[in-house]
PDB file of C-alpha atoms in Angstrom:
ATOM      1  CA  ALA A   1     188.741 189.842  73.205  1.00 75.00           C
ATOM      2  CA  GLN A   2     188.940 193.141  74.567  1.00 81.00           C
ATOM      3  CA  SER A   3     186.150 195.851  74.551  1.00 87.00           C
ATOM      4  CA  VAL A   4     185.197 199.149  75.859  1.00 92.00           C
ATOM      5  CA  THR A   5     181.935 200.634  76.685  1.00 93.00           C
ATOM      6  CA  GLN A   6     181.360 204.281  77.125  1.00 95.00           C
ATOM      7  CA  LEU A   7     177.951 204.969  78.785  1.00 91.00           C
ATOM      8  CA  GLY A   8     176.315 208.214  77.411  1.00 89.00           C
ATOM      9  CA  SER A   9     177.209 209.493  73.854  1.00 91.00           C
ATOM     10  CA  HIS A  10     176.405 213.104  75.105  1.00 95.00           C
ATOM     11  CA  VAL A  11     177.173 214.689  78.358  1.00 97.00           C
ATOM     12  CA  SER A  12     176.241 218.179  79.285  1.00 97.00           C
ATOM     13  CA  VAL A  13     177.353 220.072  82.422  1.00 97.00           C
ATOM     14  CA  SER A  14     177.405 223.691  83.469  1.00 97.00           C
ATOM     15  CA  GLU A  15     180.665 225.670  83.741  1.00 97.00           C
ATOM     16  CA  GLY A  16     182.120 224.799  87.148  1.00 97.00           C
ATOM     17  CA  ALA A  17     180.116 221.509  87.738  1.00 97.00           C
ATOM     18  CA  LEU A  18     181.643 218.154  88.182  1.00 97.00           C
ATOM     19  CA  VAL A  19     182.494 216.319  84.793  1.00 97.00           C
ATOM     20  CA  LEU A  20     182.094 212.384  85.076  1.00 97.00           C
ATOM     21  CA  LEU A  21     182.498 210.361  81.771  1.00 98.00           C
ATOM     22  CA  ARG A  22     181.918 206.598  82.214  1.00 97.00           C
ATOM     23  CA  CYS A  23     184.238 203.899  80.806  1.00 96.00           C
ATOM     24  CA  ASN A  24     183.917 200.188  81.280  1.00 96.00           C
ATOM     25  CA  TYR A  25     186.183 197.597  79.671  1.00 93.00           C
ATOM     26  CA  SER A  26     186.542 193.894  79.374  1.00 89.00           C
ATOM     27  CA  SER A  27     189.775 192.144  79.218  1.00 82.00           C
ATOM     28  CA  SER A  28     191.251 188.765  79.628  1.00 75.00           C
ATOM     29  CA  VAL A  29     194.677 190.003  80.658  1.00 76.00           C
ATOM     30  CA  PRO A  30     195.582 193.134  82.910  1.00 78.00           C
ATOM     31  CA  PRO A  31     194.612 196.062  80.701  1.00 84.00           C
ATOM     32  CA  TYR A  32     196.441 199.153  79.891  1.00 88.00           C
ATOM     33  CA  LEU A  33     193.702 201.996  79.853  1.00 91.00           C
ATOM     34  CA  PHE A  34     193.837 205.343  78.217  1.00 92.00           C
ATOM     35  CA  TRP A  35     191.482 208.523  77.845  1.00 95.00           C
ATOM     36  CA  TYR A  36     192.058 210.564  74.667  1.00 94.00           C
ATOM     37  CA  VAL A  37     190.424 214.103  73.854  1.00 94.00           C
ATOM     38  CA  GLN A  38     189.612 214.978  70.380  1.00 90.00           C
ATOM     39  CA  TYR A  39     188.884 218.660  69.801  1.00 89.00           C
ATOM     40  CA  PRO A  40     186.867 219.904  66.986  1.00 83.00           C
ATOM     41  CA  ASN A  41     188.721 219.257  63.685  1.00 75.00           C
ATOM     42  CA  GLN A  42     191.743 218.149  65.285  1.00 78.00           C
ATOM     43  CA  GLY A  43     193.560 214.692  66.050  1.00 79.00           C
ATOM     44  CA  LEU A  44     193.454 212.757  69.312  1.00 86.00           C
ATOM     45  CA  GLN A  45     195.435 213.933  72.327  1.00 88.00           C
ATOM     46  CA  LEU A  46     196.351 211.558  75.247  1.00 88.00           C
ATOM     47  CA  LEU A  47     194.816 212.973  78.316  1.00 93.00           C
ATOM     48  CA  LEU A  48     196.113 210.159  80.853  1.00 92.00           C
ATOM     49  CA  LYS A  49     197.028 206.381  80.967  1.00 90.00           C
ATOM     50  CA  TYR A  50     196.869 203.535  83.323  1.00 90.00           C
ATOM     51  CA  THR A  51     199.540 200.846  82.833  1.00 84.00           C
ATOM     52  CA  THR A  52     200.474 199.527  86.376  1.00 82.00           C
ATOM     53  CA  GLY A  53     200.941 201.040  89.938  1.00 84.00           C
ATOM     54  CA  ALA A  54     198.724 203.677  91.261  1.00 86.00           C
ATOM     55  CA  THR A  55     194.999 203.245  90.387  1.00 89.00           C
ATOM     56  CA  LEU A  56     194.296 206.956  90.550  1.00 94.00           C
ATOM     57  CA  VAL A  57     195.746 208.457  87.369  1.00 94.00           C
ATOM     58  CA  LYS A  58     196.186 212.334  87.004  1.00 95.00           C
ATOM     59  CA  GLY A  59     196.254 213.654  83.478  1.00 93.00           C
ATOM     60  CA  ILE A  60     196.454 216.914  81.684  1.00 91.00           C
ATOM     61  CA  ASN A  61     193.741 219.834  82.203  1.00 92.00           C
ATOM     62  CA  GLY A  62     192.764 218.746  85.456  1.00 95.00           C
ATOM     63  CA  PHE A  63     191.397 215.314  84.627  1.00 97.00           C
ATOM     64  CA  GLU A  64     192.085 212.046  86.489  1.00 97.00           C
ATOM     65  CA  ALA A  65     190.708 208.651  86.272  1.00 97.00           C
ATOM     66  CA  GLU A  66     190.617 205.669  88.551  1.00 94.00           C
ATOM     67  CA  PHE A  67     191.100 202.187  87.611  1.00 93.00           C
ATOM     68  CA  LYS A  68     188.711 199.847  89.407  1.00 93.00           C
ATOM     69  CA  LYS A  69     189.343 196.172  88.789  1.00 90.00           C
ATOM     70  CA  SER A  70     186.412 194.999  90.668  1.00 91.00           C
ATOM     71  CA  GLU A  71     184.228 197.354  88.640  1.00 92.00           C
ATOM     72  CA  THR A  72     186.131 196.934  85.367  1.00 93.00           C
ATOM     73  CA  SER A  73     185.771 200.727  85.316  1.00 95.00           C
ATOM     74  CA  PHE A  74     188.051 203.542  84.316  1.00 96.00           C
ATOM     75  CA  HIS A  75     185.876 206.582  84.678  1.00 97.00           C
ATOM     76  CA  LEU A  76     187.238 210.143  84.004  1.00 98.00           C
ATOM     77  CA  THR A  77     186.476 212.926  86.201  1.00 97.00           C
ATOM     78  CA  LYS A  78     187.143 216.547  86.498  1.00 97.00           C
ATOM     79  CA  PRO A  79     186.052 218.518  89.568  1.00 97.00           C
ATOM     80  CA  SER A  80     185.183 221.848  87.809  1.00 97.00           C
ATOM     81  CA  ALA A  81     184.292 222.127  84.065  1.00 97.00           C
ATOM     82  CA  HIS A  82     185.649 224.834  81.791  1.00 96.00           C
ATOM     83  CA  MET A  83     184.175 225.807  78.672  1.00 96.00           C
ATOM     84  CA  SER A  84     187.344 224.734  76.724  1.00 95.00           C
ATOM     85  CA  ASP A  85     186.788 221.213  78.030  1.00 96.00           C
ATOM     86  CA  ALA A  86     184.049 220.863  75.313  1.00 96.00           C
ATOM     87  CA  ALA A  87     185.237 218.153  73.070  1.00 96.00           C
ATOM     88  CA  GLU A  88     184.856 214.369  72.197  1.00 94.00           C
ATOM     89  CA  TYR A  89     186.362 211.876  74.854  1.00 96.00           C
ATOM     90  CA  PHE A  90     187.566 208.361  74.093  1.00 95.00           C
ATOM     91  CA  CYS A  91     188.335 205.735  76.325  1.00 95.00           C
ATOM     92  CA  ALA A  92     190.640 202.847  74.933  1.00 92.00           C
ATOM     93  CA  VAL A  93     191.951 199.577  76.265  1.00 90.00           C
ATOM     94  CA  SER A  94     195.189 197.794  75.302  1.00 84.00           C
ATOM     95  CA  ASP A  95     196.639 194.401  76.080  1.00 73.00           C
ATOM     96  CA  ASP A  96     200.380 193.565  75.955  1.00 64.00           C
ATOM     97  CA  THR A  97     200.440 194.467  72.284  1.00 66.00           C
ATOM     98  CA  ASP A  98     200.255 197.686  70.659  1.00 68.00           C
ATOM     99  CA  LYS A  99     196.743 197.755  69.540  1.00 78.00           C
ATOM    100  CA  LEU A 100     194.189 200.182  71.054  1.00 85.00           C
ATOM    101  CA  ILE A 101     190.711 199.177  71.168  1.00 87.00           C
ATOM    102  CA  PHE A 102     188.604 202.421  71.415  1.00 91.00           C
ATOM    103  CA  GLY A 103     185.004 203.187  72.882  1.00 92.00           C
ATOM    104  CA  THR A 104     182.293 204.991  70.808  1.00 91.00           C
ATOM    105  CA  GLY A 105     183.099 208.264  72.581  1.00 93.00           C
ATOM    106  CA  THR A 106     181.247 210.794  74.681  1.00 95.00           C
ATOM    107  CA  ARG A 107     180.852 214.270  73.565  1.00 95.00           C
ATOM    108  CA  LEU A 108     181.132 216.726  76.332  1.00 97.00           C
ATOM    109  CA  GLN A 109     179.237 220.008  76.304  1.00 97.00           C
ATOM    110  CA  VAL A 110     179.865 222.704  78.781  1.00 97.00           C
ATOM    111  CA  PHE A 111     177.223 225.443  79.326  1.00 95.00           C
ATOM    112  CA  PRO A 112     177.976 228.794  80.681  1.00 94.00           C
TER     113      PRO A 112
ATOM    114  CA  SER B   1     206.852 213.415  72.200  1.00 71.00           C
ATOM    115  CA  ALA B   2     206.569 212.461  68.582  1.00 77.00           C
ATOM    116  CA  VAL B   3     205.208 215.194  66.067  1.00 85.00           C
ATOM    117  CA  ILE B   4     203.145 213.629  63.367  1.00 90.00           C
ATOM    118  CA  SER B   5     202.244 215.363  60.097  1.00 92.00           C
ATOM    119  CA  GLN B   6     199.713 214.080  57.848  1.00 93.00           C
ATOM    120  CA  LYS B   7     198.904 215.124  54.303  1.00 94.00           C
ATOM    121  CA  PRO B   8     196.321 216.095  53.108  1.00 95.00           C
ATOM    122  CA  SER B   9     194.275 217.251  55.962  1.00 92.00           C
ATOM    123  CA  ARG B  10     191.176 216.921  54.041  1.00 94.00           C
ATOM    124  CA  ASP B  11     190.084 216.161  50.347  1.00 96.00           C
ATOM    125  CA  ILE B  12     186.950 215.683  48.439  1.00 96.00           C
ATOM    126  CA  CYS B  13     187.032 212.880  45.739  1.00 96.00           C
ATOM    127  CA  GLN B  14     185.092 211.438  43.102  1.00 96.00           C
ATOM    128  CA  ARG B  15     183.791 207.802  43.185  1.00 97.00           C
ATOM    129  CA  GLY B  16     186.178 205.188  41.821  1.00 97.00           C
ATOM    130  CA  THR B  17     189.330 207.251  42.374  1.00 97.00           C
ATOM    131  CA  SER B  18     192.077 206.663  44.704  1.00 97.00           C
ATOM    132  CA  LEU B  19     193.690 208.860  47.351  1.00 97.00           C
ATOM    133  CA  THR B  20     197.069 208.510  49.077  1.00 98.00           C
ATOM    134  CA  ILE B  21     197.432 209.902  52.602  1.00 97.00           C
ATOM    135  CA  GLN B  22     201.001 210.491  53.988  1.00 97.00           C
ATOM    136  CA  CYS B  23     202.149 210.325  57.274  1.00 96.00           C
ATOM    137  CA  GLN B  24     205.570 211.695  58.400  1.00 96.00           C
ATOM    138  CA  VAL B  25     207.047 211.333  62.084  1.00 94.00           C
ATOM    139  CA  ASP B  26     209.702 213.576  63.474  1.00 92.00           C
ATOM    140  CA  SER B  27     211.519 210.565  64.939  1.00 90.00           C
ATOM    141  CA  GLN B  28     212.127 206.996  64.161  1.00 90.00           C
ATOM    142  CA  VAL B  29     209.358 204.717  65.233  1.00 88.00           C
ATOM    143  CA  THR B  30     209.090 200.913  64.829  1.00 85.00           C
ATOM    144  CA  MET B  31     205.414 200.598  64.604  1.00 86.00           C
ATOM    145  CA  MET B  32     202.844 202.943  62.847  1.00 91.00           C
ATOM    146  CA  PHE B  33     199.141 202.388  62.725  1.00 92.00           C
ATOM    147  CA  TRP B  34     196.280 203.543  60.635  1.00 95.00           C
ATOM    148  CA  TYR B  35     192.870 204.106  61.998  1.00 94.00           C
ATOM    149  CA  ARG B  36     189.665 204.983  60.565  1.00 95.00           C
ATOM    150  CA  GLN B  37     186.905 207.092  62.035  1.00 90.00           C
ATOM    151  CA  GLN B  38     183.790 206.864  60.388  1.00 90.00           C
ATOM    152  CA  PRO B  39     181.008 209.948  60.783  1.00 83.00           C
ATOM    153  CA  GLY B  40     179.964 209.898  64.323  1.00 78.00           C
ATOM    154  CA  GLN B  41     181.488 206.647  65.458  1.00 81.00           C
ATOM    155  CA  SER B  42     184.834 205.800  67.265  1.00 84.00           C
ATOM    156  CA  LEU B  43     188.180 204.754  65.912  1.00 89.00           C
ATOM    157  CA  THR B  44     188.785 201.385  64.092  1.00 92.00           C
ATOM    158  CA  LEU B  45     192.163 200.185  63.400  1.00 92.00           C
ATOM    159  CA  ILE B  46     192.729 199.337  59.834  1.00 96.00           C
ATOM    160  CA  ALA B  47     196.308 197.987  59.789  1.00 95.00           C
ATOM    161  CA  THR B  48     199.758 197.771  61.618  1.00 92.00           C
ATOM    162  CA  ALA B  49     202.801 199.006  59.571  1.00 92.00           C
ATOM    163  CA  ASN B  50     206.191 197.871  60.233  1.00 86.00           C
ATOM    164  CA  GLN B  51     209.207 198.930  58.336  1.00 83.00           C
ATOM    165  CA  GLY B  52     210.512 196.253  56.056  1.00 81.00           C
ATOM    166  CA  SER B  53     207.510 194.103  56.408  1.00 83.00           C
ATOM    167  CA  GLU B  54     203.983 193.910  54.813  1.00 88.00           C
ATOM    168  CA  ALA B  55     201.296 195.659  56.958  1.00 93.00           C
ATOM    169  CA  THR B  56     199.099 193.442  59.131  1.00 93.00           C
ATOM    170  CA  TYR B  57     195.474 194.139  58.358  1.00 95.00           C
ATOM    171  CA  GLU B  58     192.616 193.930  60.936  1.00 93.00           C
ATOM    172  CA  SER B  59     189.379 191.920  60.146  1.00 92.00           C
ATOM    173  CA  GLY B  60     187.364 193.539  57.582  1.00 94.00           C
ATOM    174  CA  PHE B  61     190.299 195.391  56.056  1.00 96.00           C
ATOM    175  CA  VAL B  62     192.126 194.235  52.845  1.00 96.00           C
ATOM    176  CA  ILE B  63     195.380 195.325  51.136  1.00 96.00           C
ATOM    177  CA  ASP B  64     193.584 195.548  47.857  1.00 97.00           C
ATOM    178  CA  LYS B  65     191.478 198.133  49.268  1.00 97.00           C
ATOM    179  CA  PHE B  66     193.961 199.928  51.622  1.00 97.00           C
ATOM    180  CA  PRO B  67     197.468 199.335  50.470  1.00 97.00           C
ATOM    181  CA  ILE B  68     200.159 200.843  52.892  1.00 96.00           C
ATOM    182  CA  SER B  69     203.663 201.519  52.532  1.00 94.00           C
ATOM    183  CA  ARG B  70     206.389 202.015  54.984  1.00 94.00           C
ATOM    184  CA  PRO B  71     209.624 202.538  53.359  1.00 92.00           C
ATOM    185  CA  ASN B  72     211.425 203.680  56.343  1.00 92.00           C
ATOM    186  CA  LEU B  73     211.148 204.273  60.063  1.00 92.00           C
ATOM    187  CA  THR B  74     209.610 208.025  59.723  1.00 94.00           C
ATOM    188  CA  PHE B  75     207.207 207.544  56.942  1.00 95.00           C
ATOM    189  CA  SER B  76     204.152 205.671  55.905  1.00 95.00           C
ATOM    190  CA  THR B  77     201.487 205.973  53.391  1.00 96.00           C
ATOM    191  CA  LEU B  78     197.794 204.602  53.254  1.00 97.00           C
ATOM    192  CA  THR B  79     195.878 204.456  49.881  1.00 98.00           C
ATOM    193  CA  VAL B  80     192.194 204.386  49.919  1.00 98.00           C
ATOM    194  CA  SER B  81     191.483 202.528  46.554  1.00 97.00           C
ATOM    195  CA  ASN B  82     188.337 202.639  44.311  1.00 97.00           C
ATOM    196  CA  MET B  83     186.531 205.014  46.767  1.00 97.00           C
ATOM    197  CA  SER B  84     182.867 204.950  47.184  1.00 96.00           C
ATOM    198  CA  PRO B  85     180.807 207.196  49.546  1.00 95.00           C
ATOM    199  CA  GLU B  86     181.142 204.762  52.228  1.00 95.00           C
ATOM    200  CA  ASP B  87     184.869 205.425  52.479  1.00 96.00           C
ATOM    201  CA  SER B  88     184.076 209.066  53.625  1.00 96.00           C
ATOM    202  CA  SER B  89     185.787 209.142  56.959  1.00 95.00           C
ATOM    203  CA  ILE B  90     188.584 210.520  59.010  1.00 93.00           C
ATOM    204  CA  TYR B  91     191.915 208.597  58.446  1.00 95.00           C
ATOM    205  CA  LEU B  92     194.458 208.790  61.362  1.00 93.00           C
ATOM    206  CA  CYS B  93     197.925 207.956  61.648  1.00 93.00           C
ATOM    207  CA  SER B  94     199.445 206.982  64.959  1.00 91.00           C
ATOM    208  CA  VAL B  95     202.797 205.926  66.114  1.00 89.00           C
ATOM    209  CA  ASP B  96     203.987 204.079  69.302  1.00 80.00           C
ATOM    210  CA  GLN B  97     207.150 205.434  71.140  1.00 71.00           C
ATOM    211  CA  GLY B  98     207.353 202.665  73.540  1.00 66.00           C
ATOM    212  CA  THR B  99     205.008 199.652  74.237  1.00 53.00           C
ATOM    213  CA  ASN B 100     201.894 200.967  75.831  1.00 53.00           C
ATOM    214  CA  GLU B 101     203.529 204.069  76.950  1.00 56.00           C
ATOM    215  CA  LYS B 102     201.875 206.430  74.762  1.00 63.00           C
ATOM    216  CA  LEU B 103     200.425 206.420  71.099  1.00 78.00           C
ATOM    217  CA  PHE B 104     200.640 209.672  69.366  1.00 83.00           C
ATOM    218  CA  PHE B 105     198.068 210.651  66.582  1.00 87.00           C
ATOM    219  CA  GLY B 106     198.369 212.848  63.736  1.00 86.00           C
ATOM    220  CA  SER B 107     195.622 215.372  63.136  1.00 86.00           C
ATOM    221  CA  GLY B 108     193.979 213.210  60.704  1.00 91.00           C
ATOM    222  CA  THR B 109     192.890 213.271  56.816  1.00 94.00           C
ATOM    223  CA  GLN B 110     189.083 214.118  56.405  1.00 92.00           C
ATOM    224  CA  LEU B 111     187.810 212.332  53.162  1.00 95.00           C
ATOM    225  CA  SER B 112     184.749 212.871  51.594  1.00 95.00           C
ATOM    226  CA  VAL B 113     183.657 210.764  48.551  1.00 96.00           C
ATOM    227  CA  LEU B 114     181.039 212.087  46.239  1.00 95.00           C
TER     228      LEU B 114
END
């Protein structure tokens, strides 16, 4: 069975600081990994995904994530936080089906 | 990218009643998914809806409580039946436009049951 663990339900950073949101997964097959963002009162938007190939994945809004098989991790980073990045972020894993298993989410707060 | 319209965007319902949520996609898709996001929690898959067959429900979800229709390749409905306050959640429709390439989500239906 697959599962996703997001460490830290809340993360607070100052504007301009590094953003690091942690995600660890478990999967018995090579995983597909995703990060979604949910802005207040909106649906989910795909930030980036890893399926195969390059382990460093670049997404929208300056975010990127690195797939580390040895650490079973897929942490999300952004070099410099912006106020508009404040949102809920969800890591998700999928196998070769179409089902997504979501983590519990991390709420990112950005302070001026 | 797919554009998904969900209706209603929010509703407040009385205990014991039912609500039908509609999901309309601007392109034909094979698989549609319904998720529930309970307050302060992550998303949980309710069921997978394929056109022309019965929906496949995940553990803990049953057809009598969450009947789903999928009459064509661009439309699906989810009904939340005999509602109780525990059903207060955001319900999201999602579609797949290519295996594991990308899942698109609707903006969700925020349901409050009194």
